[in-house]
Coordinates of C-alpha atoms in Angstrom, one line a residue:
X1 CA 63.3 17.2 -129.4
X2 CA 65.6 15.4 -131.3
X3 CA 65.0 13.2 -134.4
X4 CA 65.8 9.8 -132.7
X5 CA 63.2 10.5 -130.0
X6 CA 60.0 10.8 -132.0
X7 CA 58.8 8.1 -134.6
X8 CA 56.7 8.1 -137.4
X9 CA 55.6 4.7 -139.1
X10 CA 55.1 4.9 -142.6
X11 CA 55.1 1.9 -145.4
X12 CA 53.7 3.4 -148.7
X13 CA 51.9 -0.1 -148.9
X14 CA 48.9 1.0 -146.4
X15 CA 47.3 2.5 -148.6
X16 CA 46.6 -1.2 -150.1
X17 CA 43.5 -0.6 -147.5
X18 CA 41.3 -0.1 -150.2
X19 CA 37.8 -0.9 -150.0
X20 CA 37.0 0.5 -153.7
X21 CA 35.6 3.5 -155.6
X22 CA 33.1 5.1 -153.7
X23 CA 33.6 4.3 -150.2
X24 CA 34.3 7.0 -147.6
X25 CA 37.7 5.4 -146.5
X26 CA 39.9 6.4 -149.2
X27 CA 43.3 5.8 -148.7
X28 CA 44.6 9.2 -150.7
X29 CA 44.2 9.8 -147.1
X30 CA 47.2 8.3 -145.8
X31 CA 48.7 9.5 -149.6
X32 CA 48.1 12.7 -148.4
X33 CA 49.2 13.1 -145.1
X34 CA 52.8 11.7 -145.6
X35 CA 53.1 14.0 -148.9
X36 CA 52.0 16.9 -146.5
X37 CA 54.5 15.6 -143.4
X38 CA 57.3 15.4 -146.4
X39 CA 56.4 19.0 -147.4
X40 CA 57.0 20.4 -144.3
X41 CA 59.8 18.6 -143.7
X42 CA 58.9 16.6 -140.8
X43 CA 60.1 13.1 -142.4
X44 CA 63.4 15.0 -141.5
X45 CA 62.7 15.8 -137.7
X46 CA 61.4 12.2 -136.6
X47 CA 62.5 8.4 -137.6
X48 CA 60.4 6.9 -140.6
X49 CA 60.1 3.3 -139.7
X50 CA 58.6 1.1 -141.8
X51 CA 57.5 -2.2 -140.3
X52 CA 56.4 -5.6 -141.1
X53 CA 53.1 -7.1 -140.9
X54 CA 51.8 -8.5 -137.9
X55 CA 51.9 -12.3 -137.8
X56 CA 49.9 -15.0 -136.9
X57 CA 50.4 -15.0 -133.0
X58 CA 50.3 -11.0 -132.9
X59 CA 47.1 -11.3 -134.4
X60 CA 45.8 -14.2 -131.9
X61 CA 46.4 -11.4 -128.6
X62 CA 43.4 -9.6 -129.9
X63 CA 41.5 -11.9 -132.9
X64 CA 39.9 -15.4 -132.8
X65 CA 41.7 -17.8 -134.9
X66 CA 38.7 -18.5 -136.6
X67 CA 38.3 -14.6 -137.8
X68 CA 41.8 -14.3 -139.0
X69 CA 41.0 -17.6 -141.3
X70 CA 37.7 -15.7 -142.3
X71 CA 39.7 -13.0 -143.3
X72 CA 42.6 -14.3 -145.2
X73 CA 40.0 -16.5 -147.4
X74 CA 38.2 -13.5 -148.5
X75 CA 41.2 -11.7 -148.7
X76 CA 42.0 -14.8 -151.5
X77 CA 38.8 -14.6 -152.7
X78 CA 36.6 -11.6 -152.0
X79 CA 33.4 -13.4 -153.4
X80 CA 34.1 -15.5 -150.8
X81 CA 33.7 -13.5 -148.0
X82 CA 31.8 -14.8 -145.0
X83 CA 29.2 -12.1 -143.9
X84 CA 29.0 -13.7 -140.5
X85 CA 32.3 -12.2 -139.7
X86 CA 31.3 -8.7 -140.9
X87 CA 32.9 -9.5 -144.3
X88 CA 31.3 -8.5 -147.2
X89 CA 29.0 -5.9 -146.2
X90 CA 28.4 -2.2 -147.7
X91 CA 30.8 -1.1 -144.2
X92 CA 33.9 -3.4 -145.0
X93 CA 33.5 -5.0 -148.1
X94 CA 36.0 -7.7 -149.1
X95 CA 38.9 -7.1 -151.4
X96 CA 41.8 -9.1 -152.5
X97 CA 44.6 -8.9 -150.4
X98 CA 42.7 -7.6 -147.9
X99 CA 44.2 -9.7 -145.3
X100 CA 47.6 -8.2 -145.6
X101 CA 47.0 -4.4 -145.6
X102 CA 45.1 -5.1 -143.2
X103 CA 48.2 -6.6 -140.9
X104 CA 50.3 -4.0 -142.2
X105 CA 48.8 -1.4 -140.8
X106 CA 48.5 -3.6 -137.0
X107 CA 52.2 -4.3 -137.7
X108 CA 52.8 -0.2 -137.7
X109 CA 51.0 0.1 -134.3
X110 CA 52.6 -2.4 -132.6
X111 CA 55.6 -2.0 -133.6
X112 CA 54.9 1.6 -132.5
X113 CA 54.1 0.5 -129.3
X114 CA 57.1 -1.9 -129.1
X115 CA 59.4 1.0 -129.7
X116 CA 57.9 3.2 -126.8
X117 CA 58.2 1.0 -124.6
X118 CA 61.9 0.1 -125.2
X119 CA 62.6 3.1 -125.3
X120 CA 64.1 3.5 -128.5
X121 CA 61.2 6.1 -129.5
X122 CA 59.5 8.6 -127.0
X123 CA 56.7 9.3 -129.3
X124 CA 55.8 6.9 -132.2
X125 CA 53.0 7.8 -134.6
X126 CA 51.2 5.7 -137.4
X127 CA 48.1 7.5 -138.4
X128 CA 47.3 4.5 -141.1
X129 CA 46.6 3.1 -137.7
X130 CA 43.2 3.6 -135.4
X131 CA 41.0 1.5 -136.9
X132 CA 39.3 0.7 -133.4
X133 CA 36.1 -0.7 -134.3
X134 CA 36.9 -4.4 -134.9
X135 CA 36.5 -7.0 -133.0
X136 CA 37.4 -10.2 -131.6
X137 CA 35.6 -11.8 -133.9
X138 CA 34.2 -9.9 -136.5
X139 CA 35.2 -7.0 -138.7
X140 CA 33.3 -3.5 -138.3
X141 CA 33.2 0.5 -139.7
X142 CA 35.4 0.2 -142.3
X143 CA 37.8 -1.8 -139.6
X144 CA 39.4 -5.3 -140.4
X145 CA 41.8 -6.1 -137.5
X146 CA 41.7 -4.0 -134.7
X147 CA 45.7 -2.3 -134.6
X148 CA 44.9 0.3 -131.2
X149 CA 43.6 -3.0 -129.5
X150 CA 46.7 -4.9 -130.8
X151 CA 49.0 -2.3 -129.8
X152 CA 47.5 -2.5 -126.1
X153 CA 47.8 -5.8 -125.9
X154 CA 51.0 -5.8 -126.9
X155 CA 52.3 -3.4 -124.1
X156 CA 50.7 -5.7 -121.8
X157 CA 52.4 -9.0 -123.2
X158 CA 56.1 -6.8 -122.8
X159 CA 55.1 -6.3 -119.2
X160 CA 52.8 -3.0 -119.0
X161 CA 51.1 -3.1 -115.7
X162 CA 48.8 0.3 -116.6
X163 CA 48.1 0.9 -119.7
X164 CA 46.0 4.2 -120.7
X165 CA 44.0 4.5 -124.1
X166 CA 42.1 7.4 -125.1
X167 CA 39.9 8.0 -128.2
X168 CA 38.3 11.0 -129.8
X169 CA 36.9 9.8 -132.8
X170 CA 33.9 11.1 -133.5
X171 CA 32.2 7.2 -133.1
X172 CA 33.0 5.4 -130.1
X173 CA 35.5 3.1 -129.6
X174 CA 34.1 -0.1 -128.9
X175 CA 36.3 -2.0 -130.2
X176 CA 39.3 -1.2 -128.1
X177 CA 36.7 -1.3 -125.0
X178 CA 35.5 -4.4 -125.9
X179 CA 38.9 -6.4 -126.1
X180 CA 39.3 -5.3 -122.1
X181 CA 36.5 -4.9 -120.9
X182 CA 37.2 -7.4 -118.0
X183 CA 40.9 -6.3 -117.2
X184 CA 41.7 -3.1 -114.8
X185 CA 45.2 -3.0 -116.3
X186 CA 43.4 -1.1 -119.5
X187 CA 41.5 2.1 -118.8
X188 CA 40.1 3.2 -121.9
X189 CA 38.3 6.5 -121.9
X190 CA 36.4 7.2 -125.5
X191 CA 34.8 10.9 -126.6
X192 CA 32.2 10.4 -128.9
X193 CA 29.3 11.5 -130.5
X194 CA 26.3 10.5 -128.9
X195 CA 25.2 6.8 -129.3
X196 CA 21.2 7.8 -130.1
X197 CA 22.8 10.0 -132.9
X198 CA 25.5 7.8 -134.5
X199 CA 27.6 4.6 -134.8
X200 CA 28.7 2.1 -133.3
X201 CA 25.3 2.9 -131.1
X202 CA 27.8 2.1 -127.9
X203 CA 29.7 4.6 -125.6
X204 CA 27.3 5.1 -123.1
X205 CA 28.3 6.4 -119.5
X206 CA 27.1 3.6 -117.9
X207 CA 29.4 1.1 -120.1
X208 CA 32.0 1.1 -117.4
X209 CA 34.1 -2.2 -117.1
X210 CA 33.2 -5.9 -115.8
X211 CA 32.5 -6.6 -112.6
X212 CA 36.5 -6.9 -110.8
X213 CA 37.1 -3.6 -113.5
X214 CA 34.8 -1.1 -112.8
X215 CA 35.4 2.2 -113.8
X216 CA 38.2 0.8 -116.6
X217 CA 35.8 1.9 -118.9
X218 CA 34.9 5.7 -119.9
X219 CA 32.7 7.2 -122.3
X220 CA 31.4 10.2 -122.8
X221 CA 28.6 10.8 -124.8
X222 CA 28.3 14.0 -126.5
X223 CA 25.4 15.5 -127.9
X224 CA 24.9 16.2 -131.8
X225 CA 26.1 19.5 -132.9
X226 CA 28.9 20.0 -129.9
X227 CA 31.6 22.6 -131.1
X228 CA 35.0 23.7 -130.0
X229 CA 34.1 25.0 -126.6
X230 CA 32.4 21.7 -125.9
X231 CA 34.2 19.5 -126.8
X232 CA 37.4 20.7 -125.2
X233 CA 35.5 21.5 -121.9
X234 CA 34.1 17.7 -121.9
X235 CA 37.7 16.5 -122.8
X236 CA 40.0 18.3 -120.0
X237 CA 36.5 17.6 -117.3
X238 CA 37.2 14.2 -117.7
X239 CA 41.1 12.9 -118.9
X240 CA 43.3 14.9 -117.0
X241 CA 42.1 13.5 -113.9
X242 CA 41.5 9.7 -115.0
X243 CA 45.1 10.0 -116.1
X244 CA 46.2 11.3 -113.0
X245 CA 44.9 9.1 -110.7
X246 CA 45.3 5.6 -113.1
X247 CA 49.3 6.8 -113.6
X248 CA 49.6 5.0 -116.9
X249 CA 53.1 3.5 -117.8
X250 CA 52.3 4.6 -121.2
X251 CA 49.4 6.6 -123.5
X252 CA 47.6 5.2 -126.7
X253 CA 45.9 7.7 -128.3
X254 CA 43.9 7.5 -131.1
X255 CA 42.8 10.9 -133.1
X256 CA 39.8 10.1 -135.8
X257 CA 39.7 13.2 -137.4
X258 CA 35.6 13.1 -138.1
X259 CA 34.8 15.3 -135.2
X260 CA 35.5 18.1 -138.0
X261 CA 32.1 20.1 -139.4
X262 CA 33.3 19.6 -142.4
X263 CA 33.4 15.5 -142.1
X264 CA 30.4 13.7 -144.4
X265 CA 29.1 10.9 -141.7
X266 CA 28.7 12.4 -138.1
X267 CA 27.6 15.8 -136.5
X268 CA 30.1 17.1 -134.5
X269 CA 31.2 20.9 -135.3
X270 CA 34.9 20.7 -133.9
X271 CA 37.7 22.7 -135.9
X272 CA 40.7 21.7 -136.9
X273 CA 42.3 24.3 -134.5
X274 CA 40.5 22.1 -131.9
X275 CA 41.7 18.8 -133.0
X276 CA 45.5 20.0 -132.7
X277 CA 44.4 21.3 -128.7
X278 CA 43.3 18.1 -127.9
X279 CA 46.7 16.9 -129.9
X280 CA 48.8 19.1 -127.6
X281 CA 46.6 18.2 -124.4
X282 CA 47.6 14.3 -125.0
X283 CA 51.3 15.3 -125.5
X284 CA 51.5 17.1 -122.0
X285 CA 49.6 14.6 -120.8
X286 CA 51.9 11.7 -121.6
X287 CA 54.6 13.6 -120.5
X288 CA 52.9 14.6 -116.9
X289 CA 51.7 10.8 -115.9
X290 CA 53.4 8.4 -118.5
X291 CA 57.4 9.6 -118.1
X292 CA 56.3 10.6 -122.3
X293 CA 55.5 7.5 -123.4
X294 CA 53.3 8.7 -126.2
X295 CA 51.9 6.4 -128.9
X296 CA 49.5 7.9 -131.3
X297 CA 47.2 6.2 -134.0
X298 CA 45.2 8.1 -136.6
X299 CA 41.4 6.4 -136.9
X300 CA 38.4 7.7 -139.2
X301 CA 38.1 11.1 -141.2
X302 CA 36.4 11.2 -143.9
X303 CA 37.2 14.9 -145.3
X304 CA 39.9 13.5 -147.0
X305 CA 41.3 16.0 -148.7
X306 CA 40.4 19.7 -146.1
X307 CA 40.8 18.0 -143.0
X308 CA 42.7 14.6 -142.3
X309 CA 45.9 15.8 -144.0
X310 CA 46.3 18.8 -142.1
X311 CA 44.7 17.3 -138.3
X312 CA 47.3 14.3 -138.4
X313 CA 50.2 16.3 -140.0
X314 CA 50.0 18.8 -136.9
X315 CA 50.0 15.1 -135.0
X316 CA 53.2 14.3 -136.4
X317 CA 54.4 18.2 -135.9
X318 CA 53.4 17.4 -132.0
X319 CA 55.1 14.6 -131.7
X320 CA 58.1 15.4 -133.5
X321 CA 58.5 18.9 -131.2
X322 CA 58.4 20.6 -134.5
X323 CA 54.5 22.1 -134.1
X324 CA 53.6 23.4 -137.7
X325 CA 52.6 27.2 -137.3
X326 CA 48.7 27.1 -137.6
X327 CA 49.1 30.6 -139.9
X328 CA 51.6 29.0 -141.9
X329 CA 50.8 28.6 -145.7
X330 CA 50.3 25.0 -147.2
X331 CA 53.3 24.4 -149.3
X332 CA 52.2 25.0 -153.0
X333 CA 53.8 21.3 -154.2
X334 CA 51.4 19.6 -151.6
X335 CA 48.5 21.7 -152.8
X336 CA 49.5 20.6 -156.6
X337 CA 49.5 16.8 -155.8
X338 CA 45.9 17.2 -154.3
X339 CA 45.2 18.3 -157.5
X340 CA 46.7 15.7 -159.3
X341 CA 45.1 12.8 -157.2
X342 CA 42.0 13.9 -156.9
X343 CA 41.3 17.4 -158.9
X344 CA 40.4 19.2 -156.1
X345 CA 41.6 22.2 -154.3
X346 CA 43.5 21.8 -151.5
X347 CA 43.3 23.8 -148.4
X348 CA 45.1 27.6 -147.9
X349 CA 46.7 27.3 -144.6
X350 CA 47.0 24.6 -141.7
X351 CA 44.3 26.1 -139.5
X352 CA 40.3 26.9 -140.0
X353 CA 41.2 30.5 -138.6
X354 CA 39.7 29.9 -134.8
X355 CA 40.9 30.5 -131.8
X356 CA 39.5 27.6 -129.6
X357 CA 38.7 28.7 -126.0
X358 CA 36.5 26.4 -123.1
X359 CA 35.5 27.1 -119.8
X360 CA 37.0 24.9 -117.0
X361 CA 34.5 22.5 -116.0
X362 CA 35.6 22.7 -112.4
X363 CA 36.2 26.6 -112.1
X364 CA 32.6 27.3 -113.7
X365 CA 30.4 24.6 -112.5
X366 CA 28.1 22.4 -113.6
X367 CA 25.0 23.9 -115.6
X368 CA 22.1 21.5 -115.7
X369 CA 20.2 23.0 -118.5
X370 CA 22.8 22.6 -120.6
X371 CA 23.3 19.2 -122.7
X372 CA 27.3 19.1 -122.8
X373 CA 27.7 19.4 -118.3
X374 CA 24.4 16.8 -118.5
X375 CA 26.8 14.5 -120.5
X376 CA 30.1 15.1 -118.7
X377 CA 28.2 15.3 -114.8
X378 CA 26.5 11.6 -116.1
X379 CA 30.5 10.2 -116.9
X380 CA 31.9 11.6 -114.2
X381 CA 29.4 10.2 -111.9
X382 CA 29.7 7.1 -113.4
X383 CA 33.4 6.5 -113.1
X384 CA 35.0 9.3 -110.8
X385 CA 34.2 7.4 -107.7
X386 CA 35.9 4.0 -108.8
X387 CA 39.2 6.1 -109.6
X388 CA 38.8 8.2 -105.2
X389 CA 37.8 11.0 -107.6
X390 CA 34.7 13.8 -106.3
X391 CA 32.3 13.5 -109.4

């Protein structure tokens, strides 16, 4: 793949989404990854764009008018901030200029999404992006302006007609489901943790779409402690043949790197050797129903240092048809700058040394003692039938 087709958004600014010392959403994050993507000389394989902020009326497609006010006040004034929105609270505390990184990072993802669909990008990546909890009205985990939603919405104003989204952050992503709910041009599918277990406390299999959009709406719910083998076998039960049968026009992924065992604030026990699969899966996937119309958003990850770097670095790899060897060594100059920024020791190689397998939901069958097929039977039998799909 050439370097004009794939498209990494990158403004060094984003990491200006800073809620302070302490909490889990550090931007060396987004430091990180780009420092990593430079290192193995990815920057060089795609198009760095850097974009500008999402404006006012960009903005309105998602947010109240009111919320946006809320937000640049406290972003003016954080002592200001209006709790009623979800402002000011241990989750999203207000800082100055708030309001700005915020639209930053919306401005990457839709400008992401603009590109894709003009074609001038295939693929277009902005893992500062994902940040699909807020809503309408109201910020939420760690998420001001919702950019996955924004980037949907977008697609739709430029004349999408089919529009596929599909999440595997460890939380679910209720945000994005919440914004279109009501409108069967959307199909959003969402991987998740188990609501009883975590966060948002959403993402059931029965949350399936508004009356006139049944079946838009996809969760599945997975239990506490689901690994590799899991989680891929709940994944490829359920998207491949959603995708199929809704024929997107184009794919919005977003890839929240929490699912990791080693992430702080969920209990999933997915490898990072996983997390590129599923990577992989969503490239084939927009290639097979959406003519490769591939937009990709990062989202939550919280081992900031071990995991995100490395998960969204083999994104970009994907993406940029330059897939980083899993065996390969971390470059020693990446590994120093961890050091530097946060005096830690940075990871050996770009892989946790597994070999991720699963067992094909529809070649092996359902089990009904087990806890994963319980969770995948109860989506699929919520949702297959408003798609002509067998459950």
């Amino acid at each position: 793949m050439s370097g004009g087709q794939a498209q990494v958004m990158w403004d060094e600014a984003v990491t200006g989404y800073d809620f302070g010392p302490g909490h889990p959403m550090d931007p060396v994050r987004l430091f990180l990854t780009m420092r990593l993507i430079e290192a193995y000389g990815l920057d060089k394989a795609v198009r760095v764009v850097a974009a500008p902020a999402a404006g006012e009326s960009t903005l309105g497609l998602v947010h109240r008018a009111d919320y946006i006010e809320a937000v640049r006040w406290a972003s003016a004034d954080p002592r200001s901030a209006d709790t009623a929105y979800g402002l000011g609270t241990p989750d999203d505390p207000a800082f100055a200029g708030m309001h700005d990184a915020a639209a930053l990072i919306a401005g990457q993802s839709v400008a992401a999404a603009e590109s894709v669909w003009r074609g001038e990008a295939v693929h277009a990546v902005n893992f500062s992006g994902g940040l699909h909890h807020a809503m309408p009205g109201s910020a939420s985990g760690f998420c001001v302006y919702n950019d996955a939603a924004l980037a949907v919405a977008r697609l739709l104003e430029l004349g999408a007609e089919r529009v596929a989204y599909v999440d595997v952050d460890v939380h679910h992503g209720d945000g994005v489901q919440a914004a279109f709910w009501e409108d069967p041009r959307v199909l959003t599918i969402s991987l998740h943790e188990d609501p009883r277990t975590l966060f948002p406390q959403t993402g059931r299999p029965e949350e399936t779409g508004a009356p006139g959009a049944e079946g838009s709406a996809v969760n599945v719910a997975l239990p506490a402690g689901t690994g590799d083998a899991g989680w891929l076998r709940a994944f490829h039960a359920v998207v491949p043949e959603l995708l199929a049968a809704f024929r997107p026009q184009v794919l919005v992924t977003q890839h929240g790197a929490d699912t990791h065992f080693e992430d702080p604030l969920a209990h999933l026990a997915v490898s990072l050797d996983a997390q590129r699969l599923v990577a992989e899966a969503c490239h084939d996937l927009a290639h097979r129903h959406a003519d490769g119309r591939w937009v990709a958003l990062g989202g939550g990850g919280y081992a900031v240092v071990d995991v995100v770097p490395r998960s969204w670095a083999h994104l970009v790899g994907i993406a940029a048809g330059r897939p980083v060897d899993p065996e390969s060594a971390v470059p020693e100059e990446w590994r120093r700058e961890v050091f530097r920024r946060t005096q830690q020791l940075g990871p050996l190689r770009m892989t946790d040394g597994l070999r991720p397998s699963w067992r094909d939901f529809a070649e092996s069958g359902y089990d009904p003692a087990d806890r994963l097929d319980q969770a995948v039977l109860a989506t699929r039998r919520a949702v297959f039938p408003s798609h002509g799909l067998l459950p």
